[in-house]
Coordinates of C-alpha atoms (C1' of nucleotides) in Angstrom, one line a residue:
Chain A
X1 CA 110.9 113.2 69.6
X2 CA 109.6 111.3 66.7
X3 CA 107.7 112.9 63.8
X4 CA 104.5 111.5 65.2
X5 CA 104.7 112.9 68.7
X6 CA 102.9 116.1 68.2
X7 CA 102.4 117.8 71.6
X8 CA 101.6 115.7 74.6
X9 CA 98.3 114.0 74.4
X10 CA 97.9 113.0 70.7
X11 CA 94.9 114.5 69.0
X12 CA 94.2 112.6 65.8
X13 CA 91.0 114.3 65.0
X14 CA 88.3 111.5 64.7
X15 CA 90.7 108.6 64.4
X16 CA 90.7 107.7 68.1
X17 CA 93.7 107.4 70.3
X18 CA 97.1 107.0 68.6
X19 CA 99.1 103.8 68.8
X20 CA 101.4 105.1 71.5
X21 CA 98.6 106.1 73.8
X22 CA 96.7 102.8 73.3
X23 CA 99.9 101.0 74.3
X24 CA 100.3 103.0 77.5
X25 CA 96.7 102.5 78.5
X26 CA 96.9 98.8 77.8
X27 CA 100.1 98.5 79.9
X28 CA 98.6 100.4 82.8
X29 CA 95.4 98.3 82.8
X30 CA 97.2 95.0 82.6
X31 CA 99.9 95.8 85.2
X32 CA 97.2 97.2 87.5
X33 CA 95.6 93.7 87.5
X34 CA 98.6 91.5 87.1
X35 CA 101.6 93.4 88.2
X36 CA 104.9 94.0 86.4
X37 CA 106.2 90.5 86.2
X38 CA 102.8 89.0 85.5
X39 CA 102.3 91.1 82.4
X40 CA 103.9 90.2 79.1
X41 CA 104.9 92.5 76.3
X42 CA 103.1 90.4 73.8
X43 CA 99.9 90.6 75.9
X44 CA 100.3 94.3 76.0
X45 CA 100.6 94.5 72.2
X46 CA 97.5 92.3 71.8
X47 CA 95.4 94.4 74.3
X48 CA 96.5 97.6 72.6
X49 CA 95.7 96.1 69.1
X50 CA 99.3 96.9 68.1
X51 CA 102.1 94.7 66.9
X52 CA 105.2 93.8 68.9
X53 CA 107.2 95.9 66.4
X54 CA 105.2 99.0 67.2
X55 CA 105.6 98.5 70.9
X56 CA 109.3 98.4 70.7
X57 CA 109.3 101.3 68.2
X58 CA 107.6 103.6 70.7
X59 CA 109.3 102.1 73.7
X60 CA 112.8 101.0 72.8
X61 CA 113.6 100.6 76.5
X62 CA 111.2 97.6 76.5
X63 CA 109.1 96.5 79.4
X64 CA 110.8 98.7 82.0
X65 CA 110.1 101.8 79.9
X66 CA 106.5 100.6 79.4
X67 CA 106.0 100.3 83.1
X68 CA 107.3 103.8 83.8
X69 CA 104.9 105.3 81.3
X70 CA 102.1 103.2 82.7
X71 CA 102.8 104.4 86.2
X72 CA 102.8 108.0 85.0
X73 CA 99.5 107.4 83.3
X74 CA 97.9 106.0 86.4
X75 CA 99.4 108.8 88.4
X76 CA 97.7 111.4 86.2
X77 CA 94.4 109.6 86.2
X78 CA 94.1 109.4 90.0
X79 CA 95.5 113.0 90.4
X80 CA 92.6 114.2 88.3
X81 CA 90.0 112.3 90.4
X82 CA 91.6 113.4 93.6
X83 CA 91.6 117.0 92.6
X84 CA 88.0 116.7 91.5
X85 CA 86.9 115.3 94.9
X86 CA 88.9 117.9 96.8
X87 CA 87.6 120.8 94.8
X88 CA 84.0 119.7 94.9
X89 CA 83.9 119.6 98.7
X90 CA 83.7 122.7 100.9
X91 CA 85.8 121.0 103.6
X92 CA 89.0 119.0 102.9
X93 CA 87.8 116.3 105.2
X94 CA 84.7 115.8 103.1
X95 CA 86.8 115.8 100.0
X96 CA 89.0 113.0 101.3
X97 CA 86.0 111.0 102.3
X98 CA 84.5 111.5 98.9
X99 CA 87.8 110.3 97.4
X100 CA 87.6 107.1 99.5
X101 CA 84.0 106.6 98.2
X102 CA 85.2 107.1 94.6
X103 CA 87.9 104.5 95.1
X104 CA 85.4 102.0 96.6
X105 CA 83.1 102.6 93.6
X106 CA 85.9 101.9 91.1
X107 CA 86.8 98.7 92.9
X108 CA 83.3 97.4 93.1
X109 CA 82.5 98.3 89.5
X110 CA 85.5 96.3 88.4
X111 CA 84.6 93.4 90.6
X112 CA 87.6 94.2 92.8
X113 CA 90.0 93.8 89.9
X114 CA 91.3 97.4 89.6
X115 CA 93.4 98.4 92.5
X116 CA 96.0 101.1 92.6
X117 CA 97.9 100.9 89.2
X118 CA 101.0 102.4 90.7
X119 CA 101.2 100.1 93.7
X120 CA 100.6 96.9 91.8
X121 CA 103.0 97.9 89.0
X122 CA 105.8 98.9 91.4
X123 CA 105.5 96.3 94.2
X124 CA 107.9 93.5 93.5
X125 CA 110.3 95.4 91.4
X126 CA 111.2 98.4 93.7
X127 CA 114.4 96.7 94.5
X128 CA 115.5 95.7 91.0
X129 CA 114.3 98.4 88.7
X130 CA 115.2 101.8 90.1
X131 CA 113.3 103.8 87.4
X132 CA 110.1 102.1 88.3
X133 CA 110.6 102.7 92.0
X134 CA 111.3 106.4 91.3
X135 CA 108.2 106.8 89.1
X136 CA 106.0 105.3 91.8
X137 CA 107.6 107.6 94.4
X138 CA 106.9 110.6 92.3
X139 CA 103.3 109.6 91.9
X140 CA 102.8 109.3 95.7
X141 CA 104.6 112.6 96.2
X142 CA 102.4 114.4 93.7
X143 CA 99.2 113.0 95.2
X144 CA 100.3 114.1 98.6
X145 CA 101.1 117.6 97.3
X146 CA 97.5 117.9 96.1
X147 CA 96.1 117.0 99.5
X148 CA 98.6 119.2 101.4
X149 CA 97.8 122.2 99.2
X150 CA 94.1 121.9 99.7
X151 CA 94.6 121.7 103.5
X152 CA 96.8 124.8 103.5
X153 CA 94.2 126.6 101.5
X154 CA 91.8 125.8 104.2
X155 CA 94.0 127.2 106.9
X156 CA 96.0 124.3 108.1
X157 CA 99.5 124.9 109.3
X158 CA 102.1 123.9 106.7
X159 CA 103.6 121.1 108.8
X160 CA 100.3 119.7 109.7
X161 CA 99.2 119.7 106.1
X162 CA 102.3 118.0 104.9
X163 CA 102.1 115.3 107.5
X164 CA 98.4 114.7 107.1
X165 CA 98.9 114.4 103.4
X166 CA 101.3 111.5 104.0
X167 CA 98.7 109.6 106.1
X168 CA 95.8 110.4 103.8
X169 CA 97.6 108.8 100.8
X170 CA 99.1 105.9 102.8
X171 CA 95.8 105.1 104.4
X172 CA 93.9 105.2 101.1
X173 CA 96.5 103.0 99.5
X174 CA 96.4 100.4 102.3
X175 CA 92.6 100.5 102.5
X176 CA 92.3 100.0 98.8
X177 CA 94.5 96.9 99.0
X178 CA 92.6 95.6 101.9
X179 CA 89.3 96.1 100.0
X180 CA 90.7 94.3 97.0
X181 CA 91.8 91.3 99.0
X182 CA 88.6 91.2 101.0
X183 CA 86.4 91.9 98.0
X184 CA 84.5 94.3 100.3
X185 CA 84.4 98.1 100.5
X186 CA 84.4 98.2 104.3
X187 CA 88.1 99.0 104.6
X188 CA 87.7 102.1 102.3
X189 CA 84.5 103.2 103.9
X190 CA 86.0 103.1 107.4
X191 CA 89.2 104.7 106.3
X192 CA 87.3 107.6 104.8
X193 CA 85.5 108.2 108.0
X194 CA 88.6 108.0 110.1
X195 CA 90.6 110.2 107.9
X196 CA 87.9 112.8 108.0
X197 CA 87.9 112.7 111.8
X198 CA 91.7 112.9 111.9
X199 CA 91.8 115.9 109.6
X200 CA 89.0 117.6 111.6
X201 CA 91.0 117.0 114.7
X202 CA 94.0 119.0 113.4
X203 CA 91.7 121.7 112.1
X204 CA 90.4 122.3 115.6
X205 CA 93.6 121.9 117.6
X206 CA 96.5 122.7 115.2
X207 CA 99.6 121.2 116.8
X208 CA 99.8 118.2 119.0
Chain B
X1 CA 100.1 63.8 106.2
X2 CA 103.5 62.4 105.2
X3 CA 105.6 60.4 107.6
X4 CA 107.9 63.3 108.0
X5 CA 105.3 65.9 109.1
X6 CA 105.5 65.4 112.9
X7 CA 103.4 68.0 114.5
X8 CA 103.4 71.5 113.2
X9 CA 106.7 73.2 113.4
X10 CA 109.3 70.6 112.8
X11 CA 111.7 69.9 115.6
X12 CA 114.7 68.1 114.3
X13 CA 116.8 68.2 117.4
X14 CA 120.1 69.9 116.3
X15 CA 119.7 69.3 112.6
X16 CA 118.3 72.8 111.9
X17 CA 115.0 73.4 110.2
X18 CA 113.6 70.6 108.1
X19 CA 113.4 70.8 104.3
X20 CA 109.7 71.8 104.2
X21 CA 110.2 74.7 106.5
X22 CA 113.3 75.9 104.6
X23 CA 111.2 75.9 101.5
X24 CA 108.4 77.9 103.1
X25 CA 110.8 80.5 104.5
X26 CA 112.6 80.8 101.2
X27 CA 109.3 81.3 99.3
X28 CA 108.2 83.9 101.8
X29 CA 111.4 85.9 101.6
X30 CA 111.6 85.7 97.8
X31 CA 108.0 86.6 97.1
X32 CA 108.3 89.4 99.7
X33 CA 110.9 91.0 97.5
X34 CA 109.8 90.0 94.0
X35 CA 106.2 89.1 94.2
X36 CA 104.5 86.0 93.1
X37 CA 105.1 86.2 89.3
X38 CA 108.6 87.5 89.8
X39 CA 109.7 84.4 91.8
X40 CA 110.6 81.2 90.2
X41 CA 110.2 77.7 91.7
X42 CA 113.8 76.9 90.7
X43 CA 114.9 80.0 92.5
X44 CA 113.0 78.9 95.6
X45 CA 114.6 75.5 95.5
X46 CA 118.1 77.1 95.2
X47 CA 117.4 79.6 98.1
X48 CA 116.1 76.8 100.3
X49 CA 119.1 74.5 99.4
X50 CA 116.6 71.9 98.3
X51 CA 116.1 70.2 94.9
X52 CA 113.2 70.8 92.6
X53 CA 112.0 67.3 93.4
X54 CA 111.8 68.0 97.1
X55 CA 109.8 71.2 96.5
X56 CA 107.2 69.3 94.5
X57 CA 107.2 66.5 96.9
X58 CA 106.1 68.8 99.8
X59 CA 104.0 71.1 97.6
X60 CA 102.4 69.0 94.9
X61 CA 100.1 72.0 94.2
X62 CA 103.1 73.8 92.8
X63 CA 103.7 77.5 92.9
X64 CA 100.2 78.4 94.1
X65 CA 100.4 76.1 97.1
X66 CA 103.9 77.5 97.9
X67 CA 102.5 81.0 97.8
X68 CA 99.7 80.2 100.2
X69 CA 102.1 78.6 102.7
X70 CA 104.4 81.6 102.4
X71 CA 101.6 84.0 103.1
X72 CA 100.6 82.0 106.2
X73 CA 104.2 82.1 107.3
X74 CA 104.4 85.8 106.9
X75 CA 101.1 86.2 108.6
X76 CA 102.4 84.4 111.7
X77 CA 105.6 86.3 111.8
X78 CA 103.9 89.7 111.8
X79 CA 101.2 88.6 114.2
X80 CA 103.9 87.7 116.7
X81 CA 105.6 91.1 116.4
X82 CA 102.3 92.9 116.5
X83 CA 101.2 91.0 119.7
X84 CA 104.6 91.8 121.3
X85 CA 104.3 95.5 120.6
X86 CA 100.7 95.7 121.8
X87 CA 101.5 93.7 125.0
X88 CA 104.6 95.6 125.9
X89 CA 102.8 99.0 125.9
X90 CA 100.5 100.2 128.6
X91 CA 98.3 102.1 126.1
X92 CA 97.2 100.5 122.8
X93 CA 98.0 103.8 121.1
X94 CA 101.6 103.4 122.2
X95 CA 101.6 99.8 121.1
X96 CA 100.5 100.8 117.6
X97 CA 103.1 103.5 117.4
X98 CA 105.8 101.0 118.5
X99 CA 104.6 98.6 115.8
X100 CA 105.1 101.3 113.2
X101 CA 108.6 101.9 114.5
X102 CA 109.3 98.2 114.3
X103 CA 108.2 98.1 110.7
X104 CA 110.3 101.1 109.9
X105 CA 113.3 99.4 111.5
X106 CA 112.8 96.2 109.5
X107 CA 112.6 98.2 106.3
X108 CA 115.6 100.2 107.0
X109 CA 117.7 97.2 108.1
X110 CA 116.9 95.4 104.8
X111 CA 117.7 98.6 102.9
X112 CA 114.0 98.9 102.0
X113 CA 113.8 95.5 100.4
X114 CA 111.5 93.7 102.8
X115 CA 108.0 95.1 102.7
X116 CA 104.9 93.3 103.7
X117 CA 105.2 89.7 102.5
X118 CA 101.5 89.2 102.3
X119 CA 100.9 92.3 100.2
X120 CA 103.7 91.7 97.7
X121 CA 102.8 88.0 97.3
X122 CA 99.1 88.6 96.8
X123 CA 99.0 91.8 94.8
X124 CA 98.8 91.0 91.1
X125 CA 97.2 87.6 91.6
X126 CA 94.1 88.4 93.7
X127 CA 92.0 88.2 90.6
X128 CA 93.4 85.0 89.2
X129 CA 94.3 82.7 92.1
X130 CA 91.5 82.6 94.6
X131 CA 93.4 80.6 97.2
X132 CA 96.1 83.3 97.4
X133 CA 93.6 86.1 97.7
X134 CA 91.8 84.2 100.5
X135 CA 95.0 83.5 102.4
X136 CA 95.9 87.2 102.3
X137 CA 92.4 88.2 103.5
X138 CA 92.7 85.8 106.4
X139 CA 96.1 87.4 107.3
X140 CA 94.7 90.9 107.4
X141 CA 91.6 89.7 109.3
X142 CA 93.8 88.0 112.0
X143 CA 96.0 91.1 112.4
X144 CA 92.9 93.3 112.8
X145 CA 91.5 90.9 115.4
X146 CA 94.7 91.3 117.5
X147 CA 94.4 95.1 117.4
X148 CA 90.7 95.1 118.1
X149 CA 91.0 92.7 121.0
X150 CA 93.7 94.9 122.6
X151 CA 91.5 98.0 122.2
X152 CA 88.5 96.2 123.8
X153 CA 90.7 95.1 126.7
X154 CA 91.4 98.8 127.2
X155 CA 87.8 99.8 127.4
X156 CA 87.0 100.7 123.8
X157 CA 83.5 100.0 122.6
X158 CA 83.3 96.9 120.4
X159 CA 82.3 98.8 117.2
X160 CA 85.0 101.4 117.7
X161 CA 87.6 98.8 118.3
X162 CA 86.6 96.8 115.2
X163 CA 86.6 99.9 113.0
X164 CA 89.8 101.3 114.4
X165 CA 91.5 98.0 113.8
X166 CA 90.6 98.2 110.1
X167 CA 92.3 101.6 109.8
X168 CA 95.3 100.7 111.9
X169 CA 96.2 97.7 109.6
X170 CA 95.3 99.5 106.4
X171 CA 97.4 102.6 107.3
X172 CA 100.4 100.5 108.4
X173 CA 100.2 98.6 105.1
X174 CA 99.9 101.7 103.0
X175 CA 102.7 103.5 104.9
X176 CA 105.0 100.5 104.7
X177 CA 104.5 100.5 100.9
X178 CA 105.1 104.3 100.7
X179 CA 108.3 103.9 102.8
X180 CA 109.6 101.2 100.5
X181 CA 108.9 103.2 97.4
X182 CA 110.4 106.4 98.9
X183 CA 113.3 104.6 100.7
X184 CA 112.4 106.7 103.7
X185 CA 110.8 105.9 107.0
X186 CA 108.9 109.1 107.1
X187 CA 105.6 107.6 106.0
X188 CA 105.7 105.0 108.8
X189 CA 106.8 107.5 111.4
X190 CA 104.0 109.9 110.6
X191 CA 101.5 107.1 110.3
X192 CA 102.4 105.9 113.8
X193 CA 101.9 109.3 115.3
X194 CA 98.6 109.9 113.5
X195 CA 97.2 106.5 114.4
X196 CA 98.1 107.0 118.0
X197 CA 96.2 110.3 118.0
X198 CA 93.2 108.8 116.2
X199 CA 93.0 106.0 118.7
X200 CA 93.4 108.4 121.6
X201 CA 90.5 110.4 120.1
X202 CA 88.1 107.5 120.3
X203 CA 89.3 106.6 123.8
X204 CA 88.3 110.1 125.0
X205 CA 85.1 110.6 123.0
X206 CA 83.8 107.1 122.2
X207 CA 81.3 107.5 119.4
X208 CA 81.3 110.2 116.7
Chain C
dG1 C1' 112.6 61.9 100.5
dT2 C1' 116.1 63.3 97.3
dC3 C1' 118.0 63.9 93.0
dT4 C1' 118.7 64.5 87.6
dA5 C1' 116.9 65.0 83.3
dT6 C1' 113.7 66.7 80.4
dA7 C1' 109.1 67.9 78.2
dC8 C1' 106.7 71.7 76.8
dC9 C1' 105.7 76.4 76.7
dC10 C1' 106.1 81.4 76.8
dC11 C1' 109.2 85.1 77.9
dG12 C1' 111.7 89.6 76.4
dA13 C1' 114.0 91.4 72.7
dT14 C1' 115.7 91.8 67.8
dA15 C1' 116.1 91.8 62.6
dG16 C1' 114.7 93.2 58.5
dA17 C1' 111.0 93.3 54.8
dC18 C1' 107.4 96.4 53.6
Chain D
dG1 C1' 105.3 103.1 61.5
dT2 C1' 103.8 98.4 61.0
dC3 C1' 104.4 93.7 60.6
dT4 C1' 106.3 88.6 60.8
dA5 C1' 109.7 85.5 62.1
dT6 C1' 112.9 84.1 65.1
dC7 C1' 116.7 83.8 68.6
dG8 C1' 118.1 82.5 73.1
dG9 C1' 116.8 81.7 77.5
dG10 C1' 114.0 80.6 81.4
dG11 C1' 109.4 79.4 83.1
dT12 C1' 106.4 75.4 85.5
dA13 C1' 105.8 70.9 86.1
dT14 C1' 106.8 65.9 85.6
dA15 C1' 109.2 61.2 85.2
dG16 C1' 111.6 57.9 87.1
dA17 C1' 116.2 56.2 89.2
dC18 C1' 118.1 55.9 93.7

DNA sequence: GTCTATACCCCGATAGAC
DNA sequence: GTCTATCGGGGTATAGAC
């Protein structure tokens, strides 16, 4: 694209992250806490230590384009954590429970400020900004594919794996929101235990 | 309070809903679709066919107070539907699955515009408006209590019922959001089936 | 209780120098 | 690529007549 976009993730040697990446990270963090409408472009510029001109230079599509980039950034971040949890556990059920614990840890460490960046960015504009809705849908779809693939590796039937992946991601999303609103990790702890049991049930008796 | 607030739900004979109730309903509907920050007080007044002066007359606390009232309104609406579904089914598992179907129907009928009014109103301001976070927490807590009570009536152990209620509400919330983002009822359909199986599992083999 | 008018502020986005 | 200045509009909330 522009002369400054080298490959994908910029690598500026020892100069720290490039301007574009700082803007994306700032957008993601702010919209995670305040949502799309609650976050201003000027606030993003300030948080990223960039000027308004730079923001619109890299994102001529304005706030909507910023939100899409932020959702994709949050998508990659959680995908990495999810893959780590699933790979580290012998059993997929344990991996899912570990992921729930990881989410609970992140929420507690941020004093319940950092929920799902995709959900908080997309909710409230799914009906009016199609690009944002689509980016959020793609994020959920990718996360589900990671879960389903791990389940299939472990011998689950394809349909079971696909359906369980839906409920795993839905439940983690809902429990994270409940935890944020309650300022209590109980919803995530309980969700992790129940999801592990549900997955174990399908491992033992494949189809209903 | 004021001379016009008679009991709780106004009953104006044949004059239709009173101004205050129209404002609450409009706030709930708009924030359900656009979130807290995406909804303007002027827009609320227009949707309620009221003037800005009337809005601030009934809600001197402004937008924050409107949001709390809207969340409580949405809480009551879903509580009624949830209670209906649970009461109509012989088995709590069937009642929960029916509730998932009911949510899917509402989403589809609104062309995936009407998600959970509590979630969309509260997400994005849980960190900055304590009253709104608290109202949302109370809504979830009440919904969980309805599920837990029904499970206990059906012979579930108290702890199992309490914990299952957490996951039932979390999963329905997450699946509703996933359905909205995907514009597809699959997440809710699958969630309903899985929750029914999970509940059935605890009915058969009480403690893990 | 209802209505109009308005104060005051910040929004997203753009222009154009450097 | 970065920066400042600004435009046009809409935001929340209030004042005060009726």
